Amino acid sequence: MSDPKASVQDLIDEGFNASQFGSPADFDTVTTGYLAKVLKSAGLWVEQKMGAATYAALASGTYAEDCARQAEVGYATAELYRRRYTFVESNASSALAKDQAMVLTELRRRAAAALDDARYWLGEGMRASGQDDSDLYDGSGLASGVVETGRYPSLTGGAA
């Protein structure tokens, strides 16, 4: 596995800090800390989707490499929001109780939005590096069916 394109500082720039997760001592340690472990997972996700050779060959400073970095930040952000959600839910105090549902709903929404953002940037990076990104999306893009309008359904295959 190649090193992730994103850095611990990228996640700190997203607004995450140690107190949001119970203040782990190694929160921002660059290679083995809390954020570094999340980034490693994000890097593996992007590398698996792009292919190891393509991921490793992304030249620093290119659009494709920047897209991969942003995809990693998005994936890591989604994971951190999920962890934040779990932390808040398990440590809810009585002062937060009335607003807890709103806080948890917002954290869920942000996690889903961050994962969508990660998929978008992953697709951009794949296209920029000459790959087909159609496997990232659900469905075939084809829709078929019959739409009935009016009061009476149409008759098919025979005279009325």
PDB file of C-alpha atoms in Angstrom:
ATOM      1  CA  MET A   1       0.000   0.000   0.000  1.00  0.00           C
ATOM      2  CA  SER A   2       1.188   3.479  -0.859  1.00  0.00           C
ATOM      3  CA  ASP A   3       1.068   6.256   1.682  1.00  0.00           C
ATOM      4  CA  PRO A   4      -2.235   8.146   1.731  1.00  0.00           C
ATOM      5  CA  LYS A   5      -2.326  11.285  -0.392  1.00  0.00           C
ATOM      6  CA  ALA A   6      -4.091  13.206   2.401  1.00  0.00           C
ATOM      7  CA  SER A   7      -2.430  14.241   5.646  1.00  0.00           C
ATOM      8  CA  VAL A   8      -3.395  14.499   9.293  1.00  0.00           C
ATOM      9  CA  GLN A   9      -3.346  18.271   8.842  1.00  0.00           C
ATOM     10  CA  ASP A  10      -6.037  17.961   6.134  1.00  0.00           C
ATOM     11  CA  LEU A  11      -8.375  16.411   8.722  1.00  0.00           C
ATOM     12  CA  ILE A  12      -7.489  18.994  11.356  1.00  0.00           C
ATOM     13  CA  ASP A  13      -8.289  21.645   8.731  1.00  0.00           C
ATOM     14  CA  GLU A  14     -11.731  20.040   8.385  1.00  0.00           C
ATOM     15  CA  GLY A  15     -12.357  21.055  12.002  1.00  0.00           C
ATOM     16  CA  PHE A  16     -11.773  17.831  13.896  1.00  0.00           C
ATOM     17  CA  ASN A  17     -10.046  17.995  17.283  1.00  0.00           C
ATOM     18  CA  ALA A  18      -9.221  15.548  20.046  1.00  0.00           C
ATOM     19  CA  SER A  19     -11.952  16.702  22.429  1.00  0.00           C
ATOM     20  CA  GLN A  20     -14.639  15.573  19.971  1.00  0.00           C
ATOM     21  CA  PHE A  21     -13.514  11.960  20.427  1.00  0.00           C
ATOM     22  CA  GLY A  22     -12.676  11.754  24.124  1.00  0.00           C
ATOM     23  CA  SER A  23      -9.216  13.333  23.823  1.00  0.00           C
ATOM     24  CA  PRO A  24      -7.097  10.348  22.743  1.00  0.00           C
ATOM     25  CA  ALA A  25      -3.443  11.086  23.625  1.00  0.00           C
ATOM     26  CA  ASP A  26      -2.153  10.248  20.131  1.00  0.00           C
ATOM     27  CA  PHE A  27      -4.905  12.083  18.243  1.00  0.00           C
ATOM     28  CA  ASP A  28      -2.708  13.977  15.780  1.00  0.00           C
ATOM     29  CA  THR A  29       0.455  11.860  15.809  1.00  0.00           C
ATOM     30  CA  VAL A  30       1.371  11.814  12.135  1.00  0.00           C
ATOM     31  CA  THR A  31       2.121   8.129  11.535  1.00  0.00           C
ATOM     32  CA  THR A  32       0.393   6.127  14.266  1.00  0.00           C
ATOM     33  CA  GLY A  33      -2.220   8.404  15.802  1.00  0.00           C
ATOM     34  CA  TYR A  34      -5.990   8.352  15.801  1.00  0.00           C
ATOM     35  CA  LEU A  35      -6.302  10.463  12.630  1.00  0.00           C
ATOM     36  CA  ALA A  36      -3.452   8.626  10.879  1.00  0.00           C
ATOM     37  CA  LYS A  37      -5.278   5.308  11.307  1.00  0.00           C
ATOM     38  CA  VAL A  38      -8.438   6.775   9.771  1.00  0.00           C
ATOM     39  CA  LEU A  39      -6.386   8.181   6.882  1.00  0.00           C
ATOM     40  CA  LYS A  40      -4.770   4.795   6.271  1.00  0.00           C
ATOM     41  CA  SER A  41      -8.232   3.284   5.922  1.00  0.00           C
ATOM     42  CA  ALA A  42      -9.259   6.091   3.555  1.00  0.00           C
ATOM     43  CA  GLY A  43      -6.106   5.581   1.490  1.00  0.00           C
ATOM     44  CA  LEU A  44      -6.820   1.862   1.204  1.00  0.00           C
ATOM     45  CA  TRP A  45     -10.372   2.627   0.054  1.00  0.00           C
ATOM     46  CA  VAL A  46      -9.216   5.000  -2.695  1.00  0.00           C
ATOM     47  CA  GLU A  47      -6.369   2.682  -3.716  1.00  0.00           C
ATOM     48  CA  GLN A  48      -8.736  -0.298  -3.992  1.00  0.00           C
ATOM     49  CA  LYS A  49     -11.192   1.663  -6.136  1.00  0.00           C
ATOM     50  CA  MET A  50      -8.527   3.151  -8.438  1.00  0.00           C
ATOM     51  CA  GLY A  51      -6.238   0.137  -8.554  1.00  0.00           C
ATOM     52  CA  ALA A  52      -2.895  -0.063  -6.780  1.00  0.00           C
ATOM     53  CA  ALA A  53      -0.796   0.735  -9.856  1.00  0.00           C
ATOM     54  CA  THR A  54      -2.829   3.798 -10.810  1.00  0.00           C
ATOM     55  CA  TYR A  55      -2.921   5.056  -7.231  1.00  0.00           C
ATOM     56  CA  ALA A  56       0.829   4.684  -6.793  1.00  0.00           C
ATOM     57  CA  ALA A  57       1.491   6.380 -10.140  1.00  0.00           C
ATOM     58  CA  LEU A  58      -0.481   9.547  -9.329  1.00  0.00           C
ATOM     59  CA  ALA A  59       2.034  12.342  -9.751  1.00  0.00           C
ATOM     60  CA  SER A  60       2.217  14.886  -6.958  1.00  0.00           C
ATOM     61  CA  GLY A  61       0.629  18.214  -7.837  1.00  0.00           C
ATOM     62  CA  THR A  62      -1.637  16.850 -10.563  1.00  0.00           C
ATOM     63  CA  TYR A  63      -5.404  17.178 -10.705  1.00  0.00           C
ATOM     64  CA  ALA A  64      -5.843  13.406 -10.396  1.00  0.00           C
ATOM     65  CA  GLU A  65      -3.664  13.316  -7.268  1.00  0.00           C
ATOM     66  CA  ASP A  66      -5.573  16.238  -5.752  1.00  0.00           C
ATOM     67  CA  CYS A  67      -8.861  14.456  -6.452  1.00  0.00           C
ATOM     68  CA  ALA A  68      -7.538  11.311  -4.738  1.00  0.00           C
ATOM     69  CA  ARG A  69      -6.492  13.421  -1.747  1.00  0.00           C
ATOM     70  CA  GLN A  70      -9.927  15.014  -1.546  1.00  0.00           C
ATOM     71  CA  ALA A  71     -11.586  11.592  -1.846  1.00  0.00           C
ATOM     72  CA  GLU A  72      -9.493  10.399   1.101  1.00  0.00           C
ATOM     73  CA  VAL A  73     -10.413  13.472   3.129  1.00  0.00           C
ATOM     74  CA  GLY A  74     -14.098  12.889   2.332  1.00  0.00           C
ATOM     75  CA  TYR A  75     -13.964   9.206   3.273  1.00  0.00           C
ATOM     76  CA  ALA A  76     -12.039   9.953   6.475  1.00  0.00           C
ATOM     77  CA  THR A  77     -14.472  12.757   7.314  1.00  0.00           C
ATOM     78  CA  ALA A  78     -17.421  10.384   6.913  1.00  0.00           C
ATOM     79  CA  GLU A  79     -15.718   7.888   9.232  1.00  0.00           C
ATOM     80  CA  LEU A  80     -14.925  10.587  11.789  1.00  0.00           C
ATOM     81  CA  TYR A  81     -18.534  11.805  11.773  1.00  0.00           C
ATOM     82  CA  ARG A  82     -19.667   8.221  12.360  1.00  0.00           C
ATOM     83  CA  ARG A  83     -17.240   7.966  15.265  1.00  0.00           C
ATOM     84  CA  ARG A  84     -18.337  11.350  16.567  1.00  0.00           C
ATOM     85  CA  TYR A  85     -21.950  10.201  16.387  1.00  0.00           C
ATOM     86  CA  THR A  86     -21.099   7.112  18.450  1.00  0.00           C
ATOM     87  CA  PHE A  87     -19.142   9.156  20.975  1.00  0.00           C
ATOM     88  CA  VAL A  88     -21.949  11.704  21.432  1.00  0.00           C
ATOM     89  CA  GLU A  89     -24.582   8.991  21.685  1.00  0.00           C
ATOM     90  CA  SER A  90     -22.645   7.056  24.296  1.00  0.00           C
ATOM     91  CA  ASN A  91     -21.800  10.138  26.372  1.00  0.00           C
ATOM     92  CA  ALA A  92     -25.019  12.129  26.168  1.00  0.00           C
ATOM     93  CA  SER A  93     -25.565  14.203  29.253  1.00  0.00           C
ATOM     94  CA  SER A  94     -28.845  15.426  30.635  1.00  0.00           C
ATOM     95  CA  ALA A  95     -28.034  18.941  29.415  1.00  0.00           C
ATOM     96  CA  LEU A  96     -27.860  17.618  25.857  1.00  0.00           C
ATOM     97  CA  ALA A  97     -30.843  15.268  26.124  1.00  0.00           C
ATOM     98  CA  LYS A  98     -33.454  17.561  24.588  1.00  0.00           C
ATOM     99  CA  ASP A  99     -31.197  18.485  21.678  1.00  0.00           C
ATOM    100  CA  GLN A 100     -29.580  15.078  21.302  1.00  0.00           C
ATOM    101  CA  ALA A 101     -31.846  13.921  18.478  1.00  0.00           C
ATOM    102  CA  MET A 102     -31.060  17.020  16.449  1.00  0.00           C
ATOM    103  CA  VAL A 103     -27.316  16.684  17.047  1.00  0.00           C
ATOM    104  CA  LEU A 104     -27.297  13.008  16.116  1.00  0.00           C
ATOM    105  CA  THR A 105     -29.396  13.640  13.005  1.00  0.00           C
ATOM    106  CA  GLU A 106     -26.990  16.358  11.895  1.00  0.00           C
ATOM    107  CA  LEU A 107     -23.976  14.112  12.459  1.00  0.00           C
ATOM    108  CA  ARG A 108     -25.612  11.344  10.409  1.00  0.00           C
ATOM    109  CA  ARG A 109     -26.399  13.823   7.627  1.00  0.00           C
ATOM    110  CA  ARG A 110     -22.829  15.110   7.602  1.00  0.00           C
ATOM    111  CA  ALA A 111     -21.410  11.572   7.472  1.00  0.00           C
ATOM    112  CA  ALA A 112     -23.594  10.727   4.459  1.00  0.00           C
ATOM    113  CA  ALA A 113     -22.708  14.008   2.721  1.00  0.00           C
ATOM    114  CA  ALA A 114     -18.993  13.422   3.313  1.00  0.00           C
ATOM    115  CA  LEU A 115     -19.198   9.937   1.789  1.00  0.00           C
ATOM    116  CA  ASP A 116     -21.027  11.350  -1.242  1.00  0.00           C
ATOM    117  CA  ASP A 117     -18.275  13.954  -1.524  1.00  0.00           C
ATOM    118  CA  ALA A 118     -15.634  11.217  -1.348  1.00  0.00           C
ATOM    119  CA  ARG A 119     -17.331   9.277  -4.148  1.00  0.00           C
ATOM    120  CA  TYR A 120     -17.521  12.415  -6.299  1.00  0.00           C
ATOM    121  CA  TRP A 121     -13.800  13.164  -5.911  1.00  0.00           C
ATOM    122  CA  LEU A 122     -12.895   9.524  -6.412  1.00  0.00           C
ATOM    123  CA  GLY A 123     -14.804   9.550  -9.718  1.00  0.00           C
ATOM    124  CA  GLU A 124     -13.096  12.789 -10.741  1.00  0.00           C
ATOM    125  CA  GLY A 125      -9.696  11.295  -9.928  1.00  0.00           C
ATOM    126  CA  MET A 126     -10.452   8.119 -11.843  1.00  0.00           C
ATOM    127  CA  ARG A 127     -11.606  10.053 -14.919  1.00  0.00           C
ATOM    128  CA  ALA A 128      -8.587  12.362 -14.703  1.00  0.00           C
ATOM    129  CA  SER A 129      -6.276   9.342 -14.678  1.00  0.00           C
ATOM    130  CA  GLY A 130      -8.058   7.767 -17.660  1.00  0.00           C
ATOM    131  CA  GLN A 131     -10.127   5.163 -15.821  1.00  0.00           C
ATOM    132  CA  ASP A 132     -13.764   4.195 -16.150  1.00  0.00           C
ATOM    133  CA  ASP A 133     -15.663   5.304 -13.049  1.00  0.00           C
ATOM    134  CA  SER A 134     -18.994   3.659 -13.888  1.00  0.00           C
ATOM    135  CA  ASP A 135     -18.511   0.988 -11.187  1.00  0.00           C
ATOM    136  CA  LEU A 136     -18.810   3.683  -8.497  1.00  0.00           C
ATOM    137  CA  TYR A 137     -22.465   4.321  -9.201  1.00  0.00           C
ATOM    138  CA  ASP A 138     -25.534   2.171  -8.626  1.00  0.00           C
ATOM    139  CA  GLY A 139     -27.806   1.210 -11.495  1.00  0.00           C
ATOM    140  CA  SER A 140     -27.327   1.181 -15.235  1.00  0.00           C
ATOM    141  CA  GLY A 141     -28.684   4.610 -16.123  1.00  0.00           C
ATOM    142  CA  LEU A 142     -31.455   2.926 -18.122  1.00  0.00           C
ATOM    143  CA  ALA A 143     -35.070   3.277 -17.162  1.00  0.00           C
ATOM    144  CA  SER A 144     -38.029   1.658 -18.833  1.00  0.00           C
ATOM    145  CA  GLY A 145     -41.653   1.237 -18.015  1.00  0.00           C
ATOM    146  CA  VAL A 146     -45.214   2.141 -18.875  1.00  0.00           C
ATOM    147  CA  VAL A 147     -46.971   5.194 -17.588  1.00  0.00           C
ATOM    148  CA  GLU A 148     -50.740   5.029 -17.455  1.00  0.00           C
ATOM    149  CA  THR A 149     -52.576   8.308 -17.686  1.00  0.00           C
ATOM    150  CA  GLY A 150     -56.221   9.015 -17.633  1.00  0.00           C
ATOM    151  CA  ARG A 151     -59.098   7.282 -16.032  1.00  0.00           C
ATOM    152  CA  TYR A 152     -58.968   3.951 -17.874  1.00  0.00           C
ATOM    153  CA  PRO A 153     -55.943   1.723 -18.450  1.00  0.00           C
ATOM    154  CA  SER A 154     -54.944   0.996 -22.030  1.00  0.00           C
ATOM    155  CA  LEU A 155     -55.763  -2.321 -23.643  1.00  0.00           C
ATOM    156  CA  THR A 156     -52.893  -4.227 -25.127  1.00  0.00           C
ATOM    157  CA  GLY A 157     -52.917  -6.996 -27.689  1.00  0.00           C
ATOM    158  CA  GLY A 158     -56.576  -6.994 -28.672  1.00  0.00           C
ATOM    159  CA  ALA A 159     -59.570  -5.088 -29.912  1.00  0.00           C
ATOM    160  CA  ALA A 160     -61.789  -3.373 -27.451  1.00  0.00           C
TER     161      ALA A 160
END
